[in-house]
Amino acid sequence: MSHDPSSRAEEEGWSQGWWAPARRCPSPNFGARPAEARIDLAVVHSISLPPGEFGGDAIERLFTNRLDWDAHPYFQQIRGLEVSAHFLLRRDGALLQFVSCDARAWHAGRSHWRGRDNCNDFSIGIELEGLEGERFAPVQYRRLARLLRALARRYPLAEVTGHEDVAPGRKHDPGAGFSWPLLARLCGWRAEGRVLRCGT
């Protein structure tokens, strides 16, 4: 068997930062990571558009700059917003990928973690379709655990935490309804509050 990293990535479903089990929906909202960036953090978010409504295509349209701002009154509050995440995990477990994990998605905004600013530079952003503070679907936890384990095999992922912890006071997702202990059990990793230690 080849020990070439690129060959191993292909065997595990990776190609240039794209994961084969996810439906590819390329977003224009990304950039290059700094040359010295070490991708060692995953940030879990929650999103629904409009808030509390699930199952539509508004999130996908937002991340690909195709959202009709006049389609719902709430969209006027985010008109012109250009954002993305690497992954979106729907309520039914469907997984979409918008940005290569090798690139910098625009998900965390103004953020800070372990003495470093600008978490977008060194993190992977994963959005869960859900309402901040509410519960998430069991299938989302199972698919998230599978994704995180795959990311940890491909990248030097060390920790997983929430948007609320990299942008405290400014963001509050995924919120109290998200079960970090459950995710830790499914991953086989250790939870320390709202932080998972990958591989431990």
Tab-separated table of C-alpha atoms in Angstrom:
chain	number	residue	atom	x	y	z
A	1	MET	CA	0.000	0.000	0.000
A	2	SER	CA	1.236	3.494	-0.808
A	3	HIS	CA	2.144	5.761	2.083
A	4	ASP	CA	1.895	8.899	-0.033
A	5	PRO	CA	-0.422	11.379	1.806
A	6	SER	CA	-2.271	12.297	-1.375
A	7	SER	CA	-2.960	8.617	-2.123
A	8	ARG	CA	-4.286	8.075	1.395
A	9	ALA	CA	-6.520	11.133	1.051
A	10	GLU	CA	-8.016	9.733	-2.140
A	11	GLU	CA	-8.625	6.372	-0.453
A	12	GLU	CA	-10.519	8.121	2.354
A	13	GLY	CA	-12.611	10.194	-0.035
A	14	TRP	CA	-10.617	13.447	-0.057
A	15	SER	CA	-9.645	15.365	-3.168
A	16	GLN	CA	-8.057	18.814	-2.832
A	17	GLY	CA	-9.901	19.448	0.408
A	18	TRP	CA	-13.291	18.211	-0.814
A	19	TRP	CA	-14.878	15.202	0.923
A	20	ALA	CA	-16.665	12.783	-1.408
A	21	PRO	CA	-19.613	11.916	0.917
A	22	ALA	CA	-20.719	15.571	0.890
A	23	ARG	CA	-22.660	17.148	-1.981
A	24	ARG	CA	-20.409	19.796	-3.499
A	25	CYS	CA	-21.941	23.299	-3.759
A	26	PRO	CA	-19.013	25.661	-4.458
A	27	SER	CA	-19.256	29.081	-2.824
A	28	PRO	CA	-17.446	32.173	-4.101
A	29	ASN	CA	-17.002	33.308	-0.496
A	30	PHE	CA	-13.564	31.965	0.410
A	31	GLY	CA	-9.895	32.848	0.275
A	32	ALA	CA	-6.450	31.397	0.774
A	33	ARG	CA	-5.300	30.437	4.234
A	34	PRO	CA	-2.079	32.034	5.509
A	35	ALA	CA	0.939	30.036	4.402
A	36	GLU	CA	1.778	29.070	7.987
A	37	ALA	CA	-1.774	28.108	8.980
A	38	ARG	CA	-2.223	24.810	10.827
A	39	ILE	CA	-5.791	23.561	10.466
A	40	ASP	CA	-6.300	22.352	14.024
A	41	LEU	CA	-9.771	23.609	15.033
A	42	ALA	CA	-13.344	22.823	13.977
A	43	VAL	CA	-16.051	25.354	14.832
A	44	VAL	CA	-19.665	24.192	15.158
A	45	HIS	CA	-22.386	26.700	14.226
A	46	SER	CA	-26.156	26.622	13.891
A	47	ILE	CA	-28.219	28.328	11.216
A	48	SER	CA	-31.758	28.415	9.862
A	49	LEU	CA	-33.219	30.734	7.236
A	50	PRO	CA	-35.591	32.266	7.980
A	51	PRO	CA	-34.913	31.623	11.686
A	52	GLY	CA	-36.764	28.541	12.892
A	53	GLU	CA	-37.716	27.362	9.394
A	54	PHE	CA	-36.072	24.182	8.111
A	55	GLY	CA	-35.851	22.295	4.847
A	56	GLY	CA	-35.708	25.084	2.283
A	57	ASP	CA	-32.810	26.130	0.075
A	58	ALA	CA	-32.220	29.582	1.607
A	59	ILE	CA	-29.007	28.598	3.435
A	60	GLU	CA	-27.525	27.117	0.281
A	61	ARG	CA	-28.514	30.230	-1.639
A	62	LEU	CA	-27.001	32.506	1.017
A	63	PHE	CA	-23.655	30.706	0.954
A	64	THR	CA	-23.541	30.835	-2.856
A	65	ASN	CA	-24.684	34.493	-3.174
A	66	ARG	CA	-27.989	33.536	-4.832
A	67	LEU	CA	-30.427	34.463	-2.056
A	68	ASP	CA	-33.419	36.564	-3.110
A	69	TRP	CA	-33.296	39.308	-0.482
A	70	ASP	CA	-36.954	40.172	-1.136
A	71	ALA	CA	-38.256	36.619	-0.644
A	72	HIS	CA	-38.782	37.048	3.117
A	73	PRO	CA	-38.871	40.102	5.427
A	74	TYR	CA	-36.051	38.701	7.580
A	75	PHE	CA	-33.672	38.651	4.621
A	76	GLN	CA	-33.623	42.462	4.652
A	77	GLN	CA	-31.615	42.259	7.905
A	78	ILE	CA	-28.831	40.322	6.187
A	79	ARG	CA	-29.051	41.899	2.732
A	80	GLY	CA	-25.694	41.848	0.976
A	81	LEU	CA	-24.091	39.495	3.478
A	82	GLU	CA	-21.300	37.388	1.968
A	83	VAL	CA	-20.577	34.346	4.137
A	84	SER	CA	-19.836	30.668	3.813
A	85	ALA	CA	-18.909	27.596	5.803
A	86	HIS	CA	-17.024	24.517	4.779
A	87	PHE	CA	-19.975	22.226	5.557
A	88	LEU	CA	-23.717	22.367	6.185
A	89	LEU	CA	-25.446	19.463	7.913
A	90	ARG	CA	-29.191	19.463	7.304
A	91	ARG	CA	-31.857	18.239	9.752
A	92	ASP	CA	-32.244	15.011	7.761
A	93	GLY	CA	-28.504	14.296	7.824
A	94	ALA	CA	-27.757	15.492	4.293
A	95	LEU	CA	-24.264	16.963	4.093
A	96	LEU	CA	-23.226	19.796	1.770
A	97	GLN	CA	-19.746	21.238	1.275
A	98	PHE	CA	-19.264	24.812	0.059
A	99	VAL	CA	-15.527	25.434	0.426
A	100	SER	CA	-12.491	23.170	0.203
A	101	CYS	CA	-11.079	22.516	3.658
A	102	ASP	CA	-7.704	23.548	2.285
A	103	ALA	CA	-9.142	27.065	1.810
A	104	ARG	CA	-10.418	29.713	4.202
A	105	ALA	CA	-14.223	29.876	4.504
A	106	TRP	CA	-15.941	32.982	5.891
A	107	HIS	CA	-17.759	31.511	8.886
A	108	ALA	CA	-16.364	32.700	12.238
A	109	GLY	CA	-16.025	36.447	11.667
A	110	ARG	CA	-14.244	38.394	14.390
A	111	SER	CA	-12.983	35.592	16.605
A	112	HIS	CA	-10.252	34.407	18.956
A	113	TRP	CA	-9.044	31.019	20.221
A	114	ARG	CA	-6.081	29.976	22.354
A	115	GLY	CA	-4.215	33.237	21.852
A	116	ARG	CA	-4.919	33.463	18.120
A	117	ASP	CA	-7.226	35.897	16.318
A	118	ASN	CA	-9.102	35.300	13.059
A	119	CYS	CA	-10.208	31.706	13.527
A	120	ASN	CA	-11.142	31.455	9.853
A	121	ASP	CA	-7.420	31.228	9.141
A	122	PHE	CA	-6.945	27.922	10.953
A	123	SER	CA	-10.380	26.378	11.435
A	124	ILE	CA	-13.016	24.388	9.599
A	125	GLY	CA	-16.556	25.729	9.895
A	126	ILE	CA	-19.487	23.321	10.185
A	127	GLU	CA	-23.035	24.670	10.169
A	128	LEU	CA	-25.872	22.590	11.602
A	129	GLU	CA	-29.354	23.400	10.384
A	130	GLY	CA	-31.106	24.312	13.593
A	131	LEU	CA	-32.213	27.117	15.847
A	132	GLU	CA	-29.763	28.599	18.302
A	133	GLY	CA	-30.364	27.140	21.757
A	134	GLU	CA	-32.775	24.439	20.552
A	135	ARG	CA	-32.161	20.713	20.136
A	136	PHE	CA	-30.667	19.069	17.087
A	137	ALA	CA	-31.684	15.868	15.301
A	138	PRO	CA	-30.024	12.567	16.307
A	139	VAL	CA	-28.922	11.945	12.720
A	140	GLN	CA	-27.063	15.260	12.755
A	141	TYR	CA	-24.910	14.082	15.650
A	142	ARG	CA	-24.113	10.796	13.915
A	143	ARG	CA	-23.170	12.454	10.650
A	144	LEU	CA	-21.225	15.188	12.447
A	145	ALA	CA	-19.209	12.587	14.349
A	146	ARG	CA	-18.385	10.786	11.113
A	147	LEU	CA	-17.315	14.047	9.478
A	148	LEU	CA	-15.166	15.085	12.431
A	149	ARG	CA	-13.390	11.737	12.533
A	150	ALA	CA	-12.677	12.019	8.805
A	151	LEU	CA	-11.356	15.560	9.269
A	152	ALA	CA	-9.117	14.431	12.132
A	153	ARG	CA	-7.585	11.756	9.900
A	154	ARG	CA	-6.926	14.268	7.121
A	155	TYR	CA	-5.898	17.396	9.080
A	156	PRO	CA	-4.064	18.055	12.389
A	157	LEU	CA	-7.404	18.678	14.114
A	158	ALA	CA	-6.874	19.063	17.854
A	159	GLU	CA	-10.121	20.602	19.165
A	160	VAL	CA	-13.773	21.177	18.336
A	161	THR	CA	-15.771	24.000	19.895
A	162	GLY	CA	-18.762	26.242	19.248
A	163	HIS	CA	-19.095	29.598	17.549
A	164	GLU	CA	-20.162	30.996	20.915
A	165	ASP	CA	-16.737	30.137	22.320
A	166	VAL	CA	-14.600	31.702	19.597
A	167	ALA	CA	-16.777	34.835	19.508
A	168	PRO	CA	-18.137	35.121	23.084
A	169	GLY	CA	-20.759	37.782	23.632
A	170	ARG	CA	-21.131	38.324	19.894
A	171	LYS	CA	-22.380	34.861	18.952
A	172	HIS	CA	-24.430	32.308	20.892
A	173	ASP	CA	-24.599	29.284	18.607
A	174	PRO	CA	-25.023	26.396	18.585
A	175	GLY	CA	-26.297	27.122	22.089
A	176	ALA	CA	-27.621	25.209	25.081
A	177	GLY	CA	-29.567	22.704	22.983
A	178	PHE	CA	-26.401	21.182	21.554
A	179	SER	CA	-25.091	18.113	23.419
A	180	TRP	CA	-21.303	18.136	23.583
A	181	PRO	CA	-21.242	14.948	25.737
A	182	LEU	CA	-23.253	13.077	23.083
A	183	LEU	CA	-20.946	14.228	20.300
A	184	ALA	CA	-17.930	13.234	22.381
A	185	ARG	CA	-19.320	9.724	22.886
A	186	LEU	CA	-20.041	9.297	19.190
A	187	CYS	CA	-16.551	10.484	18.257
A	188	GLY	CA	-14.849	8.517	21.018
A	189	TRP	CA	-13.153	11.706	22.188
A	190	ARG	CA	-13.080	13.584	25.510
A	191	ALA	CA	-15.348	16.561	26.189
A	192	GLU	CA	-14.234	19.362	28.469
A	193	GLY	CA	-17.296	21.576	28.693
A	194	ARG	CA	-17.965	22.848	25.192
A	195	VAL	CA	-14.611	21.657	23.858
A	196	LEU	CA	-13.810	18.265	22.366
A	197	ARG	CA	-10.223	17.028	22.442
A	198	CYS	CA	-9.731	15.145	19.221
A	199	GLY	CA	-8.288	11.683	19.446
A	200	THR	CA	-8.409	11.506	23.255
